[in-house]
Short mmCIF file of C-alpha atoms in Angstrom, two decimals:
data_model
loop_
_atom_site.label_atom_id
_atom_site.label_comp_id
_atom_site.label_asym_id
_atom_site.label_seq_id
_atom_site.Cartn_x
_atom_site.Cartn_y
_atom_site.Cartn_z
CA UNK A 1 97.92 101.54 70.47
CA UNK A 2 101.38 102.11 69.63
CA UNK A 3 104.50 102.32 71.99
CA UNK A 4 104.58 106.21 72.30
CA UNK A 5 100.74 106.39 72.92
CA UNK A 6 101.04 103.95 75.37
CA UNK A 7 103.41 105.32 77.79
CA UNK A 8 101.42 108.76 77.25
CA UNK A 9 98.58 107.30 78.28
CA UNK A 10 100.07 105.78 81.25
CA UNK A 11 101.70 108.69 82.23
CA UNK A 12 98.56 110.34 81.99
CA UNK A 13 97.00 108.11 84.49
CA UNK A 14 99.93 108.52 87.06
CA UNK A 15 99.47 112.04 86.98
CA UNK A 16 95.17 111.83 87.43
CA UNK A 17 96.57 109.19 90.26
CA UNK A 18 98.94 111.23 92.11
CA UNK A 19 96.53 114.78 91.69
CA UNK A 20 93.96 112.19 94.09
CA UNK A 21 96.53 111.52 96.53
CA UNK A 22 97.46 115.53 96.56
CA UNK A 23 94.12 117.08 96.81
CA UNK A 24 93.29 114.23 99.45
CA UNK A 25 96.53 115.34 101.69
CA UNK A 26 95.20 118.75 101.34
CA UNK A 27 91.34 117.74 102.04
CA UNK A 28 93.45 116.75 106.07
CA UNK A 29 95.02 120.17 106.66
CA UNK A 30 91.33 121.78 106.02
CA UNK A 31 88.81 123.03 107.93
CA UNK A 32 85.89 120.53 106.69
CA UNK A 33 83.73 118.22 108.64
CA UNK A 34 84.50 114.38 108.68
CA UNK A 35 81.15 113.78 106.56
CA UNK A 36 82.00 116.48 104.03
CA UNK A 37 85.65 115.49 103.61
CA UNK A 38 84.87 111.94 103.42
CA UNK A 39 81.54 112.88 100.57
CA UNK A 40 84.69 114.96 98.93
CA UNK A 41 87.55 111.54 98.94
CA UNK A 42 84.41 109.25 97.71
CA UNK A 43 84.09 111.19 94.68
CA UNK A 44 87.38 111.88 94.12
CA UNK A 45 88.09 107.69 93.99
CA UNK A 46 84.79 107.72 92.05
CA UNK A 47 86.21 109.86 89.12
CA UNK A 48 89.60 108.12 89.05
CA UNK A 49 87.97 104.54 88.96
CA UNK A 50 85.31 105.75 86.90
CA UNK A 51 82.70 102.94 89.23
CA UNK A 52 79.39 103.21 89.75
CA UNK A 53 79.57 103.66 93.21
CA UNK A 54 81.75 104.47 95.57
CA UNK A 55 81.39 103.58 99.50
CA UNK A 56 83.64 103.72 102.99
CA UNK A 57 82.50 101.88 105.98
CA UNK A 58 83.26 102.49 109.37
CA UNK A 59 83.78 99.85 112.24
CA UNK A 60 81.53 100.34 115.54
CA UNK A 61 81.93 97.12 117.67
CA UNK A 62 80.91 94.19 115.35
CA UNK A 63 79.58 96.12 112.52
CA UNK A 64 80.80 97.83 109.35
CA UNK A 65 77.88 101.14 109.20
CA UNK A 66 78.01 102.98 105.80
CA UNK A 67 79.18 106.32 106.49
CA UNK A 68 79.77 107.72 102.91
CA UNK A 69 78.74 107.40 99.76
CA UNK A 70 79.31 108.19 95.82
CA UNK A 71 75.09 108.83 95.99
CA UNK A 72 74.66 109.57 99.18
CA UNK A 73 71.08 108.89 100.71
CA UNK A 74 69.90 110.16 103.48
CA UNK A 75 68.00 106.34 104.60
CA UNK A 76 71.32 104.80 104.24
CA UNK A 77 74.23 107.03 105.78
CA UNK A 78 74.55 105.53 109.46
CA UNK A 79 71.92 103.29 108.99
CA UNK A 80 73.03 100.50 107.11
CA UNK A 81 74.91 98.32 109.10
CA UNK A 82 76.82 95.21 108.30
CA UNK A 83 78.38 92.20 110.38
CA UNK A 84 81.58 91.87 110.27
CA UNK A 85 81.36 88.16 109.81
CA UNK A 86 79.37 88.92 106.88
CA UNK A 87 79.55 89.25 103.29
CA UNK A 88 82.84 90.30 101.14
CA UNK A 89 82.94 93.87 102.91
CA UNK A 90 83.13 91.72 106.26
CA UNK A 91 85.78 89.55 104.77
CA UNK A 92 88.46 92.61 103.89
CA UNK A 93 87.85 93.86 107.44
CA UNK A 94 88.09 90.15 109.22
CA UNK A 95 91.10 89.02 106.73
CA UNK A 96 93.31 92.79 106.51
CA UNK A 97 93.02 92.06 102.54
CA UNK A 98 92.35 93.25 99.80
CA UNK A 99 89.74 91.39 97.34
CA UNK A 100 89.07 92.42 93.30
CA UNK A 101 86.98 90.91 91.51
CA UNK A 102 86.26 91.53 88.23
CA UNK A 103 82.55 89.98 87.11
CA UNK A 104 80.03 88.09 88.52
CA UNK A 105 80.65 89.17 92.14
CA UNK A 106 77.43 87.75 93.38
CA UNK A 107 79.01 83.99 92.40
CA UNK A 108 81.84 84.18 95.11
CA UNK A 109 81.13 82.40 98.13
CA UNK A 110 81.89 85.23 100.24
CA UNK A 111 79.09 87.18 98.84
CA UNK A 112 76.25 87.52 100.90
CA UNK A 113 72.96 90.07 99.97
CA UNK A 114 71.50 92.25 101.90
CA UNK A 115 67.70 94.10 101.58
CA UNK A 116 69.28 97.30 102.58
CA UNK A 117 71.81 97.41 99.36
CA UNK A 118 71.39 96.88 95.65
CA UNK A 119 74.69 94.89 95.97
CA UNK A 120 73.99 92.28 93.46
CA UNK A 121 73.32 94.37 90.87
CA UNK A 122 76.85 95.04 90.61
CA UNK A 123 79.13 92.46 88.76
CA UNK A 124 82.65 93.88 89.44
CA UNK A 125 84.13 94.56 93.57
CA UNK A 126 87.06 96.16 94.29
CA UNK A 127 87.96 96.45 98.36
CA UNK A 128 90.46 97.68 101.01
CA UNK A 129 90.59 97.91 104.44
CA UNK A 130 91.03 101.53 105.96
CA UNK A 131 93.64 101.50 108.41
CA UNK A 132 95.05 103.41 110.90
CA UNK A 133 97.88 102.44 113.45
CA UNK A 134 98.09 99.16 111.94
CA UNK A 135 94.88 98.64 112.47
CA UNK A 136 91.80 98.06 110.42
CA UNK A 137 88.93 100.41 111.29
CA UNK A 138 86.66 100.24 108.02
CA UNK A 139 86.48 99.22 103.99
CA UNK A 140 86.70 101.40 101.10
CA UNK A 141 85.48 99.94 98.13
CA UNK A 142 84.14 100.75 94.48
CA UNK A 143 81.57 98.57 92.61
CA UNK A 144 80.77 98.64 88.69
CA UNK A 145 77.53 97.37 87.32
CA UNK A 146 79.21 95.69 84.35
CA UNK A 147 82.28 93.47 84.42
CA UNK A 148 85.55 95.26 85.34
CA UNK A 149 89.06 94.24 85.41
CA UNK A 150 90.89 96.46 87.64
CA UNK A 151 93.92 98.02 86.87
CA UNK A 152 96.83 97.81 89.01
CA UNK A 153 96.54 101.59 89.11
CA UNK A 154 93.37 101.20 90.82
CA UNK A 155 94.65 98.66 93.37
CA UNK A 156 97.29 101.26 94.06
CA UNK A 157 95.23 104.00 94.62
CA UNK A 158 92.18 102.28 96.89
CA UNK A 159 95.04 100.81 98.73
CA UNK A 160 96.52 104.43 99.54
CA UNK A 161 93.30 106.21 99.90
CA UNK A 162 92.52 104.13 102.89
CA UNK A 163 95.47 104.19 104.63
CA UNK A 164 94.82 108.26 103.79
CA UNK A 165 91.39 107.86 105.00
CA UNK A 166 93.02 106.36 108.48
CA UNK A 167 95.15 108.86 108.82
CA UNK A 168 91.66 111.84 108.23
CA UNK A 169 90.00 109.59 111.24
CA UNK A 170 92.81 109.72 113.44
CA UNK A 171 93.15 113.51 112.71
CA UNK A 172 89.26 114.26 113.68
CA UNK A 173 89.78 112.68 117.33
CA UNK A 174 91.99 115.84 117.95
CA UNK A 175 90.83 119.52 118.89
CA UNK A 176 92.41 122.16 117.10
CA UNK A 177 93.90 123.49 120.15
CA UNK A 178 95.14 120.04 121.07
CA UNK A 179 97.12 120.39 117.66
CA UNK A 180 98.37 123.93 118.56
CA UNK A 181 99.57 123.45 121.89
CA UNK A 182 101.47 120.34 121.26
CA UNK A 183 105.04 120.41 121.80
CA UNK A 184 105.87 118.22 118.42
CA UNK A 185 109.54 118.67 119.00
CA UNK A 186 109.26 116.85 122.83
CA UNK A 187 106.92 114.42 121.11
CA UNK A 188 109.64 113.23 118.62
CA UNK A 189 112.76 113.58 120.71
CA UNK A 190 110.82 110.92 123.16
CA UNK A 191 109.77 108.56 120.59
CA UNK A 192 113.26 108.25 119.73
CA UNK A 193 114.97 104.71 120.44
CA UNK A 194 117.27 105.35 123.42
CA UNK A 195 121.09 105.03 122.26
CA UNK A 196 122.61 101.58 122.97
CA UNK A 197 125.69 101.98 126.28
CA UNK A 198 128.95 102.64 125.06
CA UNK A 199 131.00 99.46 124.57
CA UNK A 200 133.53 98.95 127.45
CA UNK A 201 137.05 98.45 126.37
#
């Protein structure tokens, strides 16, 4: 690929990269349910990455429970449930970090398989915590069935998406008419640092 192809090309992927980020931003300012609008980010990460699957797990006490899905089943959403001490989803949650790796997934000694998943059937992991609030309150992550190096695009993008994703979660815990009858300008003015005193001369 020569020099002027490859800059097209990569500004060609910052574009598809930022339009994820947009229509995401605009996904929290809709009317949609939680479910939908997390069905709608999984498949927007699952075009970009162009994985085989795309899934976001949520934290309830000590477990991760799938609560979306790139092929959503109806036997899996809310049932499958996984330790947080378990596995490399478990890991990303325990650790804050991110883990990639790029073949033979089922070799790492954080791996663990479980009955509910096809999970080693997939050679290629990419992972991120979702946070909110500095926080960690679920994984994001995108699998391939064939070996995958990801691109630091990618890393970008899964990394954003659930800190995005965070920010949905923390957005559905408020009613619409908490939203409306806020005074925003009284909740800035008192989040403000106080000034320091005046310096005696």
């Amino acid at each position: 690929m020569g020099k002027a192809k490859e800059v097209e090309a990569r500004i060609e992927r910052l574009e598809q990269q930022l339009s994820v980020f947009q229509k995401i931003s605009r996904l929290m300012v809709r009317d949609l349910s939680l479910a939908d609008t997390l069905q709608a980010v999984v498949s927007l990460v699952t075009e970009f990455t162009r994985c085989d699957v795309c899934l976001i797990y949520l934290i309830d006490n000590d477990e991760l429970v799938l609560c979306a899905s790139s092929n959503p089943q109806p036997v899996e959403l809310g049932k499958v449930r996984l330790k947080l001490d378990e596995g490399l989803t478990g890991w990303v949650a325990r650790e804050r970090r991110m883990v990639a790796i790029p073949s033979e997934a089922y070799k790492d000694p954080r791996f663990k398989s479980f009955s509910d998943l096809p999970s080693d059937t997939f050679k290629a992991f990419l992972s991120v915590p979702v946070t909110a609030q500095n926080r960690v309150i679920g994984v994001i992550k995108v699998q391939h069935r064939q070996a995958h190096r990801h691109s630091g695009a990618e890393m970008e993008l899964l990394t954003t998406v659930g800190e995005q994703v965070g920010c949905l979660l923390v957005l559905a815990r408020m009613a619409p008419s908490a939203v409306e009858e806020a005074n925003h300008v009284d909740l800035v003015i008192a989040a403000r640092p106080s000034p320091p005193p005046a310096a005696r001369s």
